[in-house]
Coordinates of C-alpha atoms and ligand atoms in Angstrom, one line a residue:
M1 CA 141.0 132.2 -18.9
E2 CA 136.8 133.2 -19.7
Q3 CA 134.4 131.7 -17.8
E4 CA 133.7 129.0 -20.6
K5 CA 137.0 128.1 -20.6
I6 CA 137.5 127.8 -16.7
F7 CA 134.4 125.6 -16.8
A8 CA 135.5 123.5 -19.7
R9 CA 138.8 123.0 -17.8
L10 CA 136.6 121.9 -14.8
L11 CA 134.3 119.7 -16.0
R12 CA 137.6 117.7 -17.6
I13 CA 139.1 117.3 -14.2
V14 CA 135.4 116.4 -13.5
N15 CA 135.1 113.4 -15.8
R16 CA 138.5 112.2 -15.5
Y17 CA 138.4 111.9 -11.6
S18 CA 135.0 110.0 -11.5
H19 CA 136.9 107.5 -13.2
E20 CA 139.9 107.6 -10.8
R21 CA 138.1 108.1 -7.8
E22 CA 137.3 103.7 -8.0
T23 CA 140.5 102.4 -9.0
G24 CA 144.5 102.6 -7.9
D25 CA 145.6 103.0 -4.4
F26 CA 142.4 104.6 -2.1
V27 CA 144.6 107.3 -1.0
T28 CA 148.5 108.1 -1.6
Y29 CA 149.2 108.9 2.5
L30 CA 151.5 110.9 3.2
D31 CA 151.9 112.2 7.2
P32 CA 151.3 116.2 7.7
D33 CA 154.7 117.4 8.4
V34 CA 155.2 115.7 4.5
L35 CA 152.3 116.9 3.0
R36 CA 152.2 120.6 4.4
Q37 CA 156.2 120.8 2.8
K38 CA 155.1 119.6 -0.2
L39 CA 152.1 121.9 -0.8
H40 CA 153.9 125.4 -0.6
F41 CA 151.3 126.6 1.8
D42 CA 153.7 129.9 2.3
D43 CA 154.0 130.6 -1.4
N44 CA 152.6 134.5 -2.3
A45 CA 149.2 134.2 -3.0
G46 CA 146.3 136.8 -4.9
N47 CA 147.9 136.4 -8.4
Q48 CA 144.5 135.6 -9.8
D49 CA 146.2 132.9 -11.9
W50 CA 144.1 130.5 -13.2
E51 CA 147.0 128.0 -13.9
E52 CA 148.0 128.2 -10.3
I53 CA 144.7 127.3 -9.0
F54 CA 144.2 124.5 -11.1
S55 CA 147.3 123.2 -10.4
W56 CA 146.2 123.7 -6.1
V57 CA 143.0 122.1 -7.5
E58 CA 145.0 119.0 -9.3
Q59 CA 147.3 118.8 -5.6
Y60 CA 144.0 118.7 -3.4
L61 CA 143.0 115.7 -5.5
A62 CA 146.4 114.0 -5.5
H63 CA 145.8 113.3 -1.7
A64 CA 142.6 113.4 -1.5
V65 CA 140.4 109.8 0.1
K66 CA 138.8 108.5 -2.6
T67 CA 135.7 107.6 -1.1
S68 CA 134.1 106.1 -3.8
H69 CA 136.7 103.5 -4.2
P70 CA 135.7 99.7 -2.6
G71 CA 138.7 100.3 -0.4
F72 CA 136.9 102.6 2.2
V73 CA 134.5 100.7 4.1
N74 CA 135.9 103.1 6.9
R75 CA 133.1 105.7 7.6
M76 CA 129.3 106.0 8.2
W77 CA 129.0 107.9 4.4
A78 CA 131.0 106.8 1.3
G79 CA 131.9 107.9 -2.1
A80 CA 128.3 110.4 -2.7
N81 CA 124.7 109.8 -5.0
L82 CA 125.7 111.1 -8.8
P83 CA 122.0 113.6 -8.6
S84 CA 122.9 114.3 -5.7
I85 CA 126.3 115.4 -6.6
I86 CA 124.1 117.5 -9.4
G87 CA 122.3 118.9 -6.9
E88 CA 125.5 120.1 -5.3
I89 CA 126.9 121.9 -7.6
I90 CA 123.8 123.7 -9.1
T91 CA 124.1 124.7 -5.1
A92 CA 127.7 125.9 -5.2
I93 CA 127.1 127.6 -9.0
T94 CA 124.0 129.2 -7.0
N95 CA 125.2 130.6 -4.1
T96 CA 122.1 131.4 -2.0
S97 CA 120.6 131.0 1.9
A98 CA 118.0 129.1 2.4
C99 CA 116.7 130.9 4.8
T100 CA 113.9 133.0 3.0
Y101 CA 111.6 131.8 0.6
E102 CA 113.0 135.1 -1.0
T103 CA 116.7 133.7 -1.3
A104 CA 115.6 130.1 -2.2
P105 CA 112.1 130.1 -3.2
V106 CA 112.2 126.7 -4.4
S107 CA 115.0 125.1 -2.4
T108 CA 111.5 126.2 -0.3
L109 CA 109.3 124.6 -1.2
M110 CA 111.4 122.0 -2.1
E111 CA 112.1 120.9 1.4
K112 CA 108.8 121.8 3.1
Y113 CA 107.5 118.9 0.5
M114 CA 110.5 116.8 2.2
L115 CA 109.7 117.4 5.7
R116 CA 106.2 116.6 4.9
A117 CA 107.7 112.9 3.2
M118 CA 110.3 112.2 6.3
L119 CA 106.5 113.0 9.2
D120 CA 104.4 111.1 6.4
L121 CA 107.0 107.8 6.2
T122 CA 108.3 108.3 10.0
G123 CA 104.4 108.2 10.6
F124 CA 104.8 111.5 12.7
Q125 CA 100.9 113.3 13.2
N126 CA 100.9 117.0 13.5
G127 CA 104.2 117.3 13.6
S128 CA 107.5 119.7 12.8
G129 CA 110.2 119.0 11.7
Q130 CA 113.5 121.4 9.6
M131 CA 116.8 119.7 7.9
T132 CA 120.2 120.4 9.7
T133 CA 123.8 120.5 8.6
G134 CA 123.6 116.9 10.8
S135 CA 122.6 114.6 13.1
S136 CA 124.8 116.2 15.6
N137 CA 123.1 119.1 15.7
A138 CA 119.6 117.6 15.1
N139 CA 120.4 115.3 19.0
M140 CA 120.5 119.1 20.1
I141 CA 117.9 121.2 18.9
A142 CA 115.8 117.7 20.1
M143 CA 117.5 118.4 23.5
L144 CA 116.8 121.9 23.4
A145 CA 112.6 121.2 22.7
A146 CA 112.8 118.4 24.9
R147 CA 114.2 122.1 27.8
N148 CA 112.5 123.8 26.9
R149 CA 109.3 122.1 26.8
T150 CA 109.9 121.0 30.2
A151 CA 110.3 124.6 31.4
P152 CA 109.4 127.2 28.9
A153 CA 110.2 130.0 30.7
I154 CA 114.1 129.4 30.5
K155 CA 113.7 131.2 26.9
Q156 CA 113.4 134.1 29.0
R157 CA 115.1 133.0 32.6
G158 CA 117.7 130.6 31.1
L159 CA 118.8 128.0 33.7
F160 CA 118.9 129.7 37.1
Q161 CA 117.2 128.8 40.2
R162 CA 115.3 125.9 38.6
P163 CA 115.1 122.3 39.9
E164 CA 118.2 120.7 37.9
L165 CA 117.7 118.3 34.5
F166 CA 119.5 115.2 34.0
A167 CA 118.9 113.3 30.0
F168 CA 119.6 109.5 29.6
V169 CA 121.5 108.4 26.8
N170 CA 122.9 105.2 25.9
K171 CA 126.9 104.3 27.2
D172 CA 127.4 104.0 23.6
A173 CA 125.5 107.0 22.4
H174 CA 127.2 109.6 19.9
Y175 CA 129.8 112.0 21.3
S176 CA 127.2 114.9 20.4
M177 CA 125.1 114.2 23.1
D178 CA 127.7 115.3 25.9
R179 CA 128.5 118.3 23.5
A180 CA 124.6 119.1 23.5
A181 CA 124.1 118.8 27.9
N182 CA 127.5 121.4 27.5
I183 CA 126.0 123.7 25.0
L184 CA 123.3 123.5 26.6
G185 CA 124.0 125.0 29.9
L186 CA 123.0 121.5 31.8
G187 CA 126.6 120.1 32.5
T188 CA 127.9 116.8 31.7
D189 CA 127.8 115.6 34.9
H190 CA 123.1 115.9 34.1
L191 CA 123.8 113.6 31.3
I192 CA 123.4 110.2 32.4
K193 CA 125.2 107.4 30.1
I194 CA 123.1 104.4 30.6
P195 CA 124.8 100.7 30.7
L196 CA 124.4 98.0 28.2
D197 CA 122.0 95.3 27.9
D198 CA 124.7 91.9 25.7
H199 CA 123.1 93.6 23.1
G200 CA 124.3 96.6 23.6
R201 CA 121.0 98.1 23.9
M202 CA 120.3 100.4 27.4
H203 CA 119.6 98.6 29.8
V204 CA 116.3 99.6 31.5
P205 CA 116.4 98.7 34.7
T206 CA 118.9 100.8 35.7
L207 CA 117.6 103.1 32.7
E208 CA 114.3 103.7 35.7
K209 CA 116.2 103.1 38.5
S210 CA 118.8 105.8 37.5
M211 CA 115.5 108.0 37.2
Q212 CA 114.2 106.7 40.5
E213 CA 117.6 108.6 42.3
V214 CA 117.2 111.5 40.5
T215 CA 113.4 112.1 41.0
A216 CA 114.2 110.9 44.5
A217 CA 116.6 114.0 45.1
G218 CA 114.3 116.1 43.9
G219 CA 115.8 116.7 40.4
V220 CA 113.9 115.8 36.9
P221 CA 114.5 113.5 33.9
F222 CA 113.8 115.3 30.9
F223 CA 114.9 113.7 28.6
V224 CA 115.6 110.2 27.2
G225 CA 118.2 109.9 24.0
A226 CA 117.2 106.4 22.3
T227 CA 120.3 105.4 19.6
A228 CA 119.4 103.7 16.4
G229 CA 122.6 102.6 15.2
T230 CA 125.1 102.4 17.6
T231 CA 128.1 103.8 16.0
V232 CA 130.4 101.3 17.6
R233 CA 128.2 98.2 17.6
G234 CA 125.1 99.5 15.9
S235 CA 122.8 98.0 18.4
F236 CA 119.6 99.7 18.4
D237 CA 117.5 100.7 22.1
L238 CA 114.3 99.0 21.8
L239 CA 112.3 102.2 22.4
E240 CA 108.4 99.4 24.1
P241 CA 110.1 100.4 27.6
L242 CA 111.6 103.4 26.6
L243 CA 107.5 104.3 26.0
A244 CA 106.3 102.8 29.7
L245 CA 109.2 104.9 31.4
R246 CA 107.8 107.8 28.8
R247 CA 104.2 107.1 30.6
R248 CA 105.6 107.6 34.4
Y249 CA 108.4 110.8 34.2
G250 CA 106.7 112.6 31.5
F251 CA 110.2 113.0 29.3
W252 CA 111.0 113.6 25.5
L253 CA 112.2 110.7 23.9
H254 CA 113.8 111.1 21.2
V255 CA 115.8 109.0 18.2
D256 CA 119.3 109.0 17.1
G257 CA 118.7 107.6 14.0
A258 CA 121.6 108.8 12.2
W259 CA 123.0 106.0 10.9
G260 CA 120.6 103.2 11.5
G261 CA 117.7 105.2 11.0
A262 CA 117.7 104.9 7.3
V263 CA 115.9 101.0 7.7
I264 CA 112.7 103.0 8.1
F265 CA 112.0 102.9 3.9
S266 CA 111.9 99.4 4.0
E267 CA 108.5 98.1 5.5
Q268 CA 111.0 95.1 6.6
L269 CA 113.5 96.4 8.3
R270 CA 111.9 99.0 9.8
S271 CA 109.3 95.9 11.9
Q272 CA 112.5 94.1 12.3
F273 CA 114.2 97.6 13.8
L274 CA 112.9 100.3 14.8
P275 CA 108.6 99.6 16.4
D276 CA 107.8 101.9 17.7
L277 CA 109.0 104.6 16.6
E278 CA 105.6 107.4 15.2
Q279 CA 105.4 106.8 18.8
A280 CA 108.7 109.0 19.6
D281 CA 109.0 113.0 20.2
S282 CA 111.2 113.2 17.6
F283 CA 113.7 111.7 15.2
T284 CA 116.7 112.8 13.2
L285 CA 117.8 110.8 9.7
D286 CA 121.2 111.8 8.2
F287 CA 120.7 111.2 4.7
H288 CA 124.2 111.3 3.9
K289 CA 125.1 108.6 5.2
M290 CA 124.0 104.6 4.4
L291 CA 121.7 106.3 2.0
G292 CA 124.8 108.0 -0.3
T293 CA 123.1 111.6 -0.5
A294 CA 126.3 114.5 -0.6
L295 CA 127.6 115.9 2.8
M296 CA 125.7 117.1 5.2
C297 CA 122.4 116.1 4.6
N298 CA 120.2 115.6 7.3
V299 CA 116.3 115.6 8.8
L300 CA 115.2 116.0 12.2
L301 CA 111.5 115.5 12.8
F302 CA 109.0 116.5 16.1
N303 CA 106.1 114.6 16.7
N304 CA 102.7 116.3 17.4
E305 CA 104.2 119.0 17.7
P306 CA 103.3 121.5 15.1
S307 CA 104.5 125.3 17.1
L308 CA 107.1 123.6 19.6
F309 CA 110.4 124.2 16.9
R310 CA 109.1 127.7 16.1
D311 CA 108.4 128.1 19.6
V312 CA 112.0 126.8 21.0
C313 CA 113.7 128.6 18.0
S314 CA 113.1 131.2 16.8
A315 CA 115.0 134.7 17.1
G316 CA 114.5 137.3 14.3
D317 CA 110.8 136.9 13.4
E318 CA 110.4 140.4 13.8
S319 CA 113.6 141.9 12.1
Y320 CA 114.0 142.1 9.0
I321 CA 114.5 139.8 7.3
F322 CA 111.3 136.6 7.6
R323 CA 108.4 137.1 6.5
E324 CA 104.9 135.0 7.0
G325 CA 102.7 133.7 4.7
P326 CA 98.8 133.9 5.1
N327 CA 97.6 132.8 8.6
H328 CA 101.0 133.1 10.7
E329 CA 101.8 130.0 8.1
I330 CA 105.3 130.0 8.2
R331 CA 107.1 130.8 4.5
D332 CA 111.0 131.5 5.8
L333 CA 112.7 128.5 7.1
G334 CA 115.4 130.2 8.5
T335 CA 112.7 130.6 11.3
L336 CA 113.1 127.3 12.4
S337 CA 116.5 127.0 12.2
L338 CA 120.1 128.3 14.0
Q339 CA 121.8 129.5 11.6
C340 CA 120.7 132.9 9.7
G341 CA 122.9 131.2 6.5
R342 CA 121.7 127.8 5.9
R343 CA 123.3 126.0 3.6
V344 CA 120.6 124.1 0.2
D345 CA 120.3 120.6 1.2
S346 CA 117.4 120.0 0.0
L347 CA 118.1 119.8 -3.6
K348 CA 120.6 117.2 -3.7
W349 CA 118.5 114.7 -1.1
F350 CA 115.5 116.1 -3.6
L351 CA 117.0 115.0 -6.9
D352 CA 118.1 111.7 -5.0
W353 CA 114.3 110.7 -3.7
R354 CA 113.1 111.7 -7.7
F355 CA 115.7 109.0 -8.7
Y356 CA 115.8 106.4 -6.6
G357 CA 112.3 107.0 -5.1
Q358 CA 111.9 105.2 -1.5
A359 CA 111.7 101.7 -2.8
G360 CA 115.3 102.2 -4.1
L361 CA 116.3 103.7 -1.0
A362 CA 114.7 100.5 0.6
Q363 CA 116.1 97.8 -1.6
R364 CA 119.7 99.4 -1.2
V365 CA 119.4 99.2 2.6
E366 CA 118.6 95.6 2.7
H367 CA 120.8 94.8 0.0
Y368 CA 123.9 96.5 2.7
L369 CA 122.4 94.0 5.3
E370 CA 122.4 91.4 3.3
L371 CA 126.2 91.4 2.9
C372 CA 126.6 92.5 6.4
R373 CA 125.7 88.9 6.9
Y374 CA 127.6 88.5 4.3
A375 CA 130.4 89.7 6.4
E376 CA 130.2 88.2 9.9
E377 CA 129.8 84.7 7.7
W378 CA 133.4 85.1 6.6
V379 CA 134.4 86.1 9.8
Q380 CA 132.9 83.1 11.8
Q381 CA 134.2 81.2 8.9
S382 CA 137.5 82.3 9.0
D383 CA 140.4 80.9 11.0
A384 CA 142.1 84.1 11.3
L385 CA 139.7 86.2 12.3
E386 CA 136.6 86.8 14.6
M387 CA 134.2 88.5 15.7
V388 CA 134.6 90.6 18.7
V389 CA 130.8 90.9 19.1
P390 CA 128.2 89.1 17.2
R391 CA 126.6 92.3 14.6
E392 CA 123.3 93.4 15.7
S393 CA 122.4 95.1 12.4
F394 CA 124.6 96.6 9.8
N395 CA 128.0 97.5 12.3
I396 CA 130.7 94.4 11.7
C397 CA 132.8 94.0 14.7
F398 CA 136.1 92.4 13.9
R399 CA 139.9 91.5 14.1
F400 CA 142.6 89.3 13.0
R401 CA 142.9 85.9 15.6
A402 CA 145.8 87.2 17.6
A403 CA 148.4 84.5 18.4
Q404 CA 148.3 82.8 22.0
G405 CA 150.5 85.9 24.5
T406 CA 149.9 88.4 21.5
P407 CA 147.4 91.3 22.8
P408 CA 144.8 91.8 19.6
G409 CA 145.1 95.2 20.0
P410 CA 148.0 96.5 18.4
L411 CA 148.1 94.0 16.1
N412 CA 145.2 95.2 15.3
C413 CA 146.0 98.4 15.3
A414 CA 148.9 98.0 13.6
V415 CA 147.0 95.6 10.2
R416 CA 144.6 99.0 10.3
D417 CA 148.0 101.3 10.0
R418 CA 149.6 99.4 7.0
M419 CA 146.3 99.1 5.1
H420 CA 146.4 102.7 5.0
R421 CA 149.6 103.9 4.1
S422 CA 149.5 101.6 1.8
G423 CA 146.2 102.8 -0.2
V424 CA 144.1 99.6 -0.3
T425 CA 142.0 100.3 2.4
L426 CA 140.9 102.8 5.2
V427 CA 138.5 100.1 8.1
G428 CA 137.3 102.2 10.9
T429 CA 138.3 100.9 14.6
G430 CA 136.2 101.5 18.1
Y431 CA 136.1 99.6 21.2
V432 CA 133.7 97.6 22.4
N433 CA 133.9 96.2 26.4
G434 CA 137.2 98.1 26.2
E435 CA 138.2 95.5 23.8
M436 CA 140.2 97.0 20.7
T437 CA 137.9 96.3 17.5
L438 CA 138.0 96.6 14.3
R439 CA 135.0 98.0 12.5
L440 CA 133.8 97.4 8.9
L441 CA 130.9 99.5 7.4
I442 CA 129.7 98.5 4.1
T443 CA 127.5 102.5 3.1
N444 CA 129.3 102.4 -0.6
L445 CA 127.3 100.5 -3.9
N446 CA 131.2 99.0 -5.2
V447 CA 131.5 97.6 -2.6
G448 CA 130.4 94.1 -2.4
K449 CA 130.6 90.1 -2.5
T450 CA 133.5 90.4 -4.8
E451 CA 135.6 93.2 -2.4
L452 CA 134.5 91.8 0.6
D453 CA 136.4 89.0 0.2
S454 CA 139.4 90.7 -1.3
F455 CA 139.3 93.0 1.8
F456 CA 139.3 90.4 4.1
R457 CA 142.2 88.2 2.4
T458 CA 144.6 91.7 2.5
V459 CA 143.3 92.3 6.5
I460 CA 144.6 88.0 6.7
A461 CA 147.7 89.0 4.4
T462 CA 148.8 91.5 6.8
G463 CA 148.2 90.1 10.1
Y464 CA 150.4 87.4 9.2
E465 CA 153.4 89.7 7.8
I466 CA 153.3 91.8 10.7
L467 CA 153.3 88.5 12.6
A468 CA 156.0 86.9 10.8
E469 CA 158.3 90.4 11.1
N470 CA 157.4 90.2 14.6
C471 CA 158.9 86.5 15.1
S472 CA 156.3 85.3 16.6
V473 CA 154.2 81.8 16.3
P474 CA 151.5 82.1 13.5
P475 CA 147.9 80.9 14.3
A476 CA 146.4 78.0 12.3
Q477 CA 146.6 79.4 8.2
G478 CA 142.6 79.8 7.4
R479 CA 141.2 80.9 4.4
Ligands
PLP1 C1 127.1 110.2 12.3 C2 126.8 110.1 13.5 C3 126.0 111.0 14.6 C4 126.7 112.5 14.4 O1 126.2 113.0 12.7 P1 126.4 113.6 12.0 O2 125.2 114.5 10.6 O3 128.2 113.1 11.4 O4 126.9 114.8 12.7 C5 125.8 111.0 15.7 N1 124.4 110.1 16.0 C6 125.0 108.6 16.3 C7 124.2 107.3 15.9 C8 126.0 108.5 14.0 O5 126.2 107.4 13.7

């Protein structure tokens, strides 16, 4: 088959799928063993047969999760924005690495433009930044920078014969912090998880006490990772008291805004949720979550540290690959990166930015928050549902109300599982104070009030169905 025909056929499939992905079941679910058998992985490879290739494409799509589907309310991301999908396709067909200007001229300039725009928006002065592979790695790079700023000799000598370093995070912080502590040689015992206040934020007096203990024992508190939007509850650590502590202890204050950092696009939401952000030392934000850019798309920003990124991360500066601009200006973004090959993430970001602009993204985030209010009210007004914990921001932690004597955890797991397998809807789960919760996240432009109505009705109907099968007494009929 000639290329032209192949592309035409591909485009037909893309077109068809783009309609299908918002309707029908959100998945045709099969258990892993059944799906593996169906897929015939062991048939001979290497036939160079385009029919076979397209048949694999169809099989892939037949069991793909339709993340654009309004029933997909499970994760912090959902179907991607169309401009960024165009960016992804062009990125794939041009297949280059964004590590040097030579191989990626336009993308390098787009990334620099983007970093400038995001530093300005965040209010970081004299800062620097990079696009990374996601907030997990951004958190690690921020911790790496903090570690090496505290003790610059570590880059050459390692962690040997040094006072012990301690990092502090919210007890509900993302697990990438544990991984960072492991990779950076601190050990997870040196990542201290601070208990929460009633709003799911770090309890600052406990944090302070912990720092005093560490310091008294000869340790060094070098890093505090605040979370802007915790994964389960959506809590925002307050920055102001952390900034006050920083004045005393001199640690690096990083803000993990992977999820909730999207509020910076709206002036009103930023002042509500992230005041004082401009005084933090670093900030990360995932464009592929609330803002809808195709996975993966992340930015990590440093405040007031124009050269630290380079001091900390650089390797290979004098090597075969990188070139400097005039006045030691960084021409090749690969110098700052932990990778060598870098996927082009700037094009999809750029196309989204041109299309929606800051105002469009602000509107989207405000719209989601409005829907979250609606969802919370829905739960509060229903006799069959209850909030597990009041809403802090964008996360709705709720569950089907179990009858007296029925443990709510297993019942709600069963509700979720049945809705998943039937292909109707997929909702997240988590634990709040040891209690199992369903976690509804709205990051999908195809979800509106009507879809939320039918989502909650499905949860309730499924709950009653399971209760009836188990012959328990159902709670009072509700909305
Ligand atoms: C999603 C998330 C992460 C991880 O981000 P990735 O881009 O998936 O690596 C880290 N922190 C928080 C708070 C998150 O919500």
